[in-house]
XYZ file of C-alpha atoms in Angstrom:
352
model
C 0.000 0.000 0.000
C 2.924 2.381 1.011
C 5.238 2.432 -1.735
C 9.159 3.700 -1.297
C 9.921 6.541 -3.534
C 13.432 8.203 -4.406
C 14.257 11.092 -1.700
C 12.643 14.269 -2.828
C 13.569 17.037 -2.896
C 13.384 19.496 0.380
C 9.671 19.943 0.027
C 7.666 20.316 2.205
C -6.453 22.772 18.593
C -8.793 25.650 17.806
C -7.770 29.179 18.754
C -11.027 31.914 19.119
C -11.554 34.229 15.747
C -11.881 37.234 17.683
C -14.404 38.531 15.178
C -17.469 36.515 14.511
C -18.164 35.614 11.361
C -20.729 36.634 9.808
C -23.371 35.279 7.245
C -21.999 36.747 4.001
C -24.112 34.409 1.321
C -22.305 35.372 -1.606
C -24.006 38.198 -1.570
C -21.823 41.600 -4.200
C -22.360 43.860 -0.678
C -19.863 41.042 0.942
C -17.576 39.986 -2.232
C -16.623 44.034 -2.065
C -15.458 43.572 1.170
C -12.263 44.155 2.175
C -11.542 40.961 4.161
C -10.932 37.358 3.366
C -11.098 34.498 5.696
C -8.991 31.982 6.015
C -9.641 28.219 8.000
C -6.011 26.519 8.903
C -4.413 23.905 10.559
C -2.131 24.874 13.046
C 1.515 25.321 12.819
C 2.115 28.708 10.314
C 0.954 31.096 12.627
C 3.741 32.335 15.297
C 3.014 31.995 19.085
C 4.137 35.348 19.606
C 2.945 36.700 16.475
C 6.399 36.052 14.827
C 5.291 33.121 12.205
C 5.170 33.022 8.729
C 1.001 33.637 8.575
C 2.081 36.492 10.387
C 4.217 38.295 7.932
C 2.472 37.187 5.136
C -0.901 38.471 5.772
C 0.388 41.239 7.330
C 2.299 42.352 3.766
C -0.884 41.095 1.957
C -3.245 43.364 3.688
C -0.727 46.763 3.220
C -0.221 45.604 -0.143
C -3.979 45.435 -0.905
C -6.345 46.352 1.638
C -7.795 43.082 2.209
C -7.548 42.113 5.733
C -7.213 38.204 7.087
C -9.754 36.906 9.652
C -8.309 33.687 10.502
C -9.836 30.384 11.976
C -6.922 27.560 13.242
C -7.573 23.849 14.330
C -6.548 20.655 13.337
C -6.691 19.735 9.947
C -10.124 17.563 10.096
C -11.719 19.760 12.566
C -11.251 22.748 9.811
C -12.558 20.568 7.222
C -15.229 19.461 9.405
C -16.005 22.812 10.364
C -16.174 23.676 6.427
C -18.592 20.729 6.034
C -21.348 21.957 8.621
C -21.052 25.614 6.951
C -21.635 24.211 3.601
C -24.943 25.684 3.323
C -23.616 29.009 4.416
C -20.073 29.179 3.566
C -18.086 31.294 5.773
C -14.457 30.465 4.904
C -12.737 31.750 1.967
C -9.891 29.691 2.119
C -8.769 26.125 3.576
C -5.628 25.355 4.543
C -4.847 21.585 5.813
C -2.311 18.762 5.971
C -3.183 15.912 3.567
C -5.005 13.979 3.602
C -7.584 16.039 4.873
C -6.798 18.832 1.346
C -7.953 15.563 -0.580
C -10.898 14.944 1.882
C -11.721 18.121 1.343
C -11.940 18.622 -3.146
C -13.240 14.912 -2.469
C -16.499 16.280 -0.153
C -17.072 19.265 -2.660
C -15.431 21.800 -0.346
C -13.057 23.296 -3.060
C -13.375 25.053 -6.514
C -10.868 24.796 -8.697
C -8.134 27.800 -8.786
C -4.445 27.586 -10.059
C -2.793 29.838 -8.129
C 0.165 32.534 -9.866
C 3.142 30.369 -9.416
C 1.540 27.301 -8.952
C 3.333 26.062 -11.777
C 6.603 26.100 -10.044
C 5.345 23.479 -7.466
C 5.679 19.633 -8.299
C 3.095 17.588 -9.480
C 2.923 15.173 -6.145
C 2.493 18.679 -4.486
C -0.787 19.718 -6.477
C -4.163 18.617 -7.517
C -4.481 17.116 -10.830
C -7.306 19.203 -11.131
C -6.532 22.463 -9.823
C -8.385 22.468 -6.243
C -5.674 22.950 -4.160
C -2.032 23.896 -3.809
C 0.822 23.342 -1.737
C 1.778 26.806 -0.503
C 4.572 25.679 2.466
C 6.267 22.122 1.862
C 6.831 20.397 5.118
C 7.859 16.644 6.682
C 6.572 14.777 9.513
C 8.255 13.905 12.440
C 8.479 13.741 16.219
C 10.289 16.097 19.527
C 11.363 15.122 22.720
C 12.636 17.110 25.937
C 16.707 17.487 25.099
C 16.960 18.726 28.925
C 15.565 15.680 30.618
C 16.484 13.252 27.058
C 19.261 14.291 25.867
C 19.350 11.243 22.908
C 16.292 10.908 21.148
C 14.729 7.564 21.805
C 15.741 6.488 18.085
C 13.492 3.302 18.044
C 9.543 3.313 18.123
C 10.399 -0.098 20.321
C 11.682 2.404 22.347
C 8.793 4.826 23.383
C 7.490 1.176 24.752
C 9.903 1.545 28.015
C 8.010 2.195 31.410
C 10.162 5.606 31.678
C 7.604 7.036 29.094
C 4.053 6.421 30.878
C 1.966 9.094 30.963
C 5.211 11.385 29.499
C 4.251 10.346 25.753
C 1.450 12.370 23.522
C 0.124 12.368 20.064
C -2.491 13.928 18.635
C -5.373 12.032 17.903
C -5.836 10.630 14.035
C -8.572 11.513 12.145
C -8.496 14.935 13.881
C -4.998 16.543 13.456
C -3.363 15.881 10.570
C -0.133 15.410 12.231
C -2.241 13.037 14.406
C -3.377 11.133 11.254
C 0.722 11.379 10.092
C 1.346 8.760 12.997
C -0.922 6.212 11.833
C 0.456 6.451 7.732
C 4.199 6.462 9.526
C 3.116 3.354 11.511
C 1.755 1.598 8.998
C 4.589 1.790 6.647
C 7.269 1.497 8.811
C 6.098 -1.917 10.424
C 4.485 -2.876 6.990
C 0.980 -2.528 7.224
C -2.332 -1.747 9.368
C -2.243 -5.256 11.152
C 1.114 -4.475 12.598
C 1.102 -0.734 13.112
C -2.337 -1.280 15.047
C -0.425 -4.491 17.176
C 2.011 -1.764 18.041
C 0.002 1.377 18.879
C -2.218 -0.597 21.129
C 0.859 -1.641 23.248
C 2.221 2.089 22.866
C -1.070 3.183 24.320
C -0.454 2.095 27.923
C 2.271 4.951 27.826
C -0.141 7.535 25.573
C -1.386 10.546 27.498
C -4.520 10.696 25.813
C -6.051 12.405 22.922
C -5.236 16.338 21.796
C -7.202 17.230 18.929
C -3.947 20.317 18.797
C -0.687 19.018 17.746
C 0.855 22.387 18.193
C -0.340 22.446 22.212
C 1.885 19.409 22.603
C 5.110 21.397 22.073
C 4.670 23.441 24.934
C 4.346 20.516 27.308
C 7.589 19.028 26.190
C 9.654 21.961 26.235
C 8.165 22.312 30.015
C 9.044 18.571 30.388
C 5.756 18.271 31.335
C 6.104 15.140 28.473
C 9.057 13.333 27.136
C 8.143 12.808 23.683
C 5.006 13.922 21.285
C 4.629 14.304 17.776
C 4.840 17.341 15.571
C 6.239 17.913 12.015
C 9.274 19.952 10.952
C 8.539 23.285 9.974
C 5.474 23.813 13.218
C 8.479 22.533 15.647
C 11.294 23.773 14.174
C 9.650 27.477 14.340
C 8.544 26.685 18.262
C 11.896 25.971 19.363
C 13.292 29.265 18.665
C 11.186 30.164 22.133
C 11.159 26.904 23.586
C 14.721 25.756 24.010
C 14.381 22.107 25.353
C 13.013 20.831 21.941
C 14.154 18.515 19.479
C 13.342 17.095 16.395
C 13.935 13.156 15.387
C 12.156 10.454 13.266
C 11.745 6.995 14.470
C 12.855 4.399 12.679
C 11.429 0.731 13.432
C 14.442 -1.655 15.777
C 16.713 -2.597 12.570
C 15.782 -0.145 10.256
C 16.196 3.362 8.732
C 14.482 6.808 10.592
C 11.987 7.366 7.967
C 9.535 10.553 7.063
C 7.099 11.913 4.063
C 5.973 14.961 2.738
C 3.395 16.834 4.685
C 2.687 19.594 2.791
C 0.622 22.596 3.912
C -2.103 22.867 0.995
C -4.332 25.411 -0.082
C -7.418 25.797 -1.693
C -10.399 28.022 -2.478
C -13.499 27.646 -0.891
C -16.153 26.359 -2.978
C -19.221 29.111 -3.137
C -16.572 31.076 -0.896
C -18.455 34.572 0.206
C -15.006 36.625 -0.831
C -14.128 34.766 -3.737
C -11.910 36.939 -5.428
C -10.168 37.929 -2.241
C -9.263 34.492 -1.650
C -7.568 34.156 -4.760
C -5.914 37.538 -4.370
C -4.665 35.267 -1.273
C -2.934 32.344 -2.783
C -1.600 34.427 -5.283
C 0.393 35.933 -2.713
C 1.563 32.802 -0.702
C 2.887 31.667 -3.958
C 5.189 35.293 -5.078
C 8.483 34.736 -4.684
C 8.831 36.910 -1.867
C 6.303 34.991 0.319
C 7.981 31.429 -0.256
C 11.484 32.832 -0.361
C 10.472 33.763 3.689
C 9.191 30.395 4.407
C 12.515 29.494 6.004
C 13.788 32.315 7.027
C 10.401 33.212 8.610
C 8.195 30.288 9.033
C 10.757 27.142 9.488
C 9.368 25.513 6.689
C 10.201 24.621 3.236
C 9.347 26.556 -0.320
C 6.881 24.995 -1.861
C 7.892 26.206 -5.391
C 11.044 24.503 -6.640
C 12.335 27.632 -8.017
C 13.267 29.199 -4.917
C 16.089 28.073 -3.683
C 16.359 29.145 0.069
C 20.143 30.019 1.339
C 19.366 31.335 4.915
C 20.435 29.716 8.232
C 17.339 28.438 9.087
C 17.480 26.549 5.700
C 20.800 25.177 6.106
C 19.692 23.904 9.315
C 16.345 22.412 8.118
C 18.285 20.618 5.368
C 20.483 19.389 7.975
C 18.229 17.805 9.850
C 16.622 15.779 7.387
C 19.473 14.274 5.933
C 20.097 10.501 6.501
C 16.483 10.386 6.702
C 14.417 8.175 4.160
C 11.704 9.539 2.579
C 8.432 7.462 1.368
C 6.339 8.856 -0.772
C 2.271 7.543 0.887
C -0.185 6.220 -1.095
C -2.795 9.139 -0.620
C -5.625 8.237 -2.680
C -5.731 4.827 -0.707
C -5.482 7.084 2.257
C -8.541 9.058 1.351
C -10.482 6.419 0.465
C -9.973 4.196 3.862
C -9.105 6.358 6.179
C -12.181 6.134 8.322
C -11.294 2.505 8.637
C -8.113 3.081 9.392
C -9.057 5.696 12.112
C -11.768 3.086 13.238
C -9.050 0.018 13.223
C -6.948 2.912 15.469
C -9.726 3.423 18.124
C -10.389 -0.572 18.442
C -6.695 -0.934 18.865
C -6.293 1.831 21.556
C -9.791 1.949 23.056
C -9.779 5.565 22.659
């Protein structure tokens, strides 16, 4: 199911909207508004304002007017979310992890838009049919508490020991996408569901509990509040420039290779969106050359067109720490079409 693909190339919780939204129905009073609203998984957005989201929609709004209302969750809660508003769309644009982008164009949430730019990004980092986009590229991958654990664990074997009860956290699949990134991880690196779900269940005796936020678990590991959780590259790597204690590292399974994928942040327009125009106006701008060339330097993550070719620190850095580390390309469209069963095999396994 989860095939092994050449490395590629460096590619890739809810927080209040302090304004409500309001019914805008499509309506030419709201798509000459001067705002555009934007639903996104977490990780883009800087804890102290400082993020990539940040700068971006800041520039975007002197450049044109338009201000950003934004909405943040995990992915499936923002395409859930999306889903109950069908009927009275309030979100311009979605922005999710896979596979929730494909769940997404798959549910009728999208309408197709090719982005300015959106040429430069890879095939295996776009819609066939021009529904969404990757705008930041990104990899999974887990952190632990360099204070209290100074070696990463290395192993998944490893997170079995007792030293990790009730110190280990991910975030639940089916809910976060990063959450969802554990059970495609597990299931390729011990070579299928049956395994990954023999292993999870014994992992669970160690497992906090659910956290429908992967980005909350950061704090509690830099605190040492846990030992290990998961995360993904780019959200973590931007967190522990103000929260010293973390690390990044990729398990590998006892004999084997540390492994990761892709985990793109993709973007697309809102299908019967109330601001249209504005949203597109938005991905435009995520795609310029001056938005992705600050996706490092800024944001921690990765460009997701090929033809910027990011020099900065941070870069160097990022680069750094995925090398040695083999990269599997998933089998998304068999993701999208079973992934309630594999979420369902997940909760029989763990009891959550």
């Amino acid at each position: 199911m989860f095939t092994y693909a050449k490395p590629v190339a460096a590619v890739t919780g809810v927080l209040a909207l302090a304004a409500s939204l309001t019914a805008c129905g499509g309506s030419s009073a709201a798509s000459d508004e001067k705002v555009v609203t934007v639903y996104s998984a977490d990780g883009l957005k800087g804890e102290k304002g400082d993020g990539w989201y940040d700068k971006v929609f800041a520039d975007f709004e002197k450049e044109t007017g338009i201000k950003v209302k934004y909405v943040e969750g995990g992915s499936g809660e923002m395409v859930q979310r999306a889903l109950r508003e069908k009927s009275n769309t309030q979100a311009d644009v979605i922005v999710t992890l896979p596979p929730f982008i494909q769940q997404a164009g798959s549910k009728g949430l999208l309408q197709k838009y090719t982005p300015k730019g959106a040429d430069q990004v890879d095939g295996a980092d776009k819609a066939a049919d021009g529904s969404w986009t990757s705008v930041v590229n990104n990899y999974f991958g887990f952190i632990h508490n360099k204070k209290e654990l100074p070696e990463a664990p290395g192993t998944w074997e490893a997170l079995l020991d007792a030293k990790f009860e009730n110190r280990l956290q991910y975030s639940t699949p089916g809910v976060a996408g990063d959450g969802t990134a554990v059970l495609i991880k597990a299931m390729h690196d011990f070579g299928g569901q049956a395994p990954a779900m023999e292993y999870l269940k014994k992992l669970q005796a160690n497992n906090v509990g659910p956290s429908s936020s992967t980005s909350k678990l950061a704090p509690k590991v830099d605190k040492g509040e846990l030992l290990v959780a998961n995360g993904d590259v780019q959200m973590n790597f931007a967190q522990a420039k103000s929260m010293p204690n973390l690390a990044i590292w990729f398990p590998a399974k006892e004999g084997g290779k540390p492994t990761t994928f892709a985990l793109p942040y993709a973007a697309g327009l809102v299908d019967k969106a109330p601001h249209t125009e504005n949203g597109k106006k938005l991905l435009d701008f995520m795609l310029t050359e001056g938005a992705q060339r600050e996706v490092s330097a800024v944001g921690g993550g990765f460009p997701a067109r090929k033809d910027v070719k990011a020099t900065d620190a941070n870069a160097i850095e990022l680069a750094k720490l995925i090398d040695g580390v083999e990269i599997f390309e998933p089998d998304w469209a068999d993701i999208d079409k079973n992934l309630a069963a594999y979420v369902d095999a997940w909760k029989s396994a763990t009891g959550s």
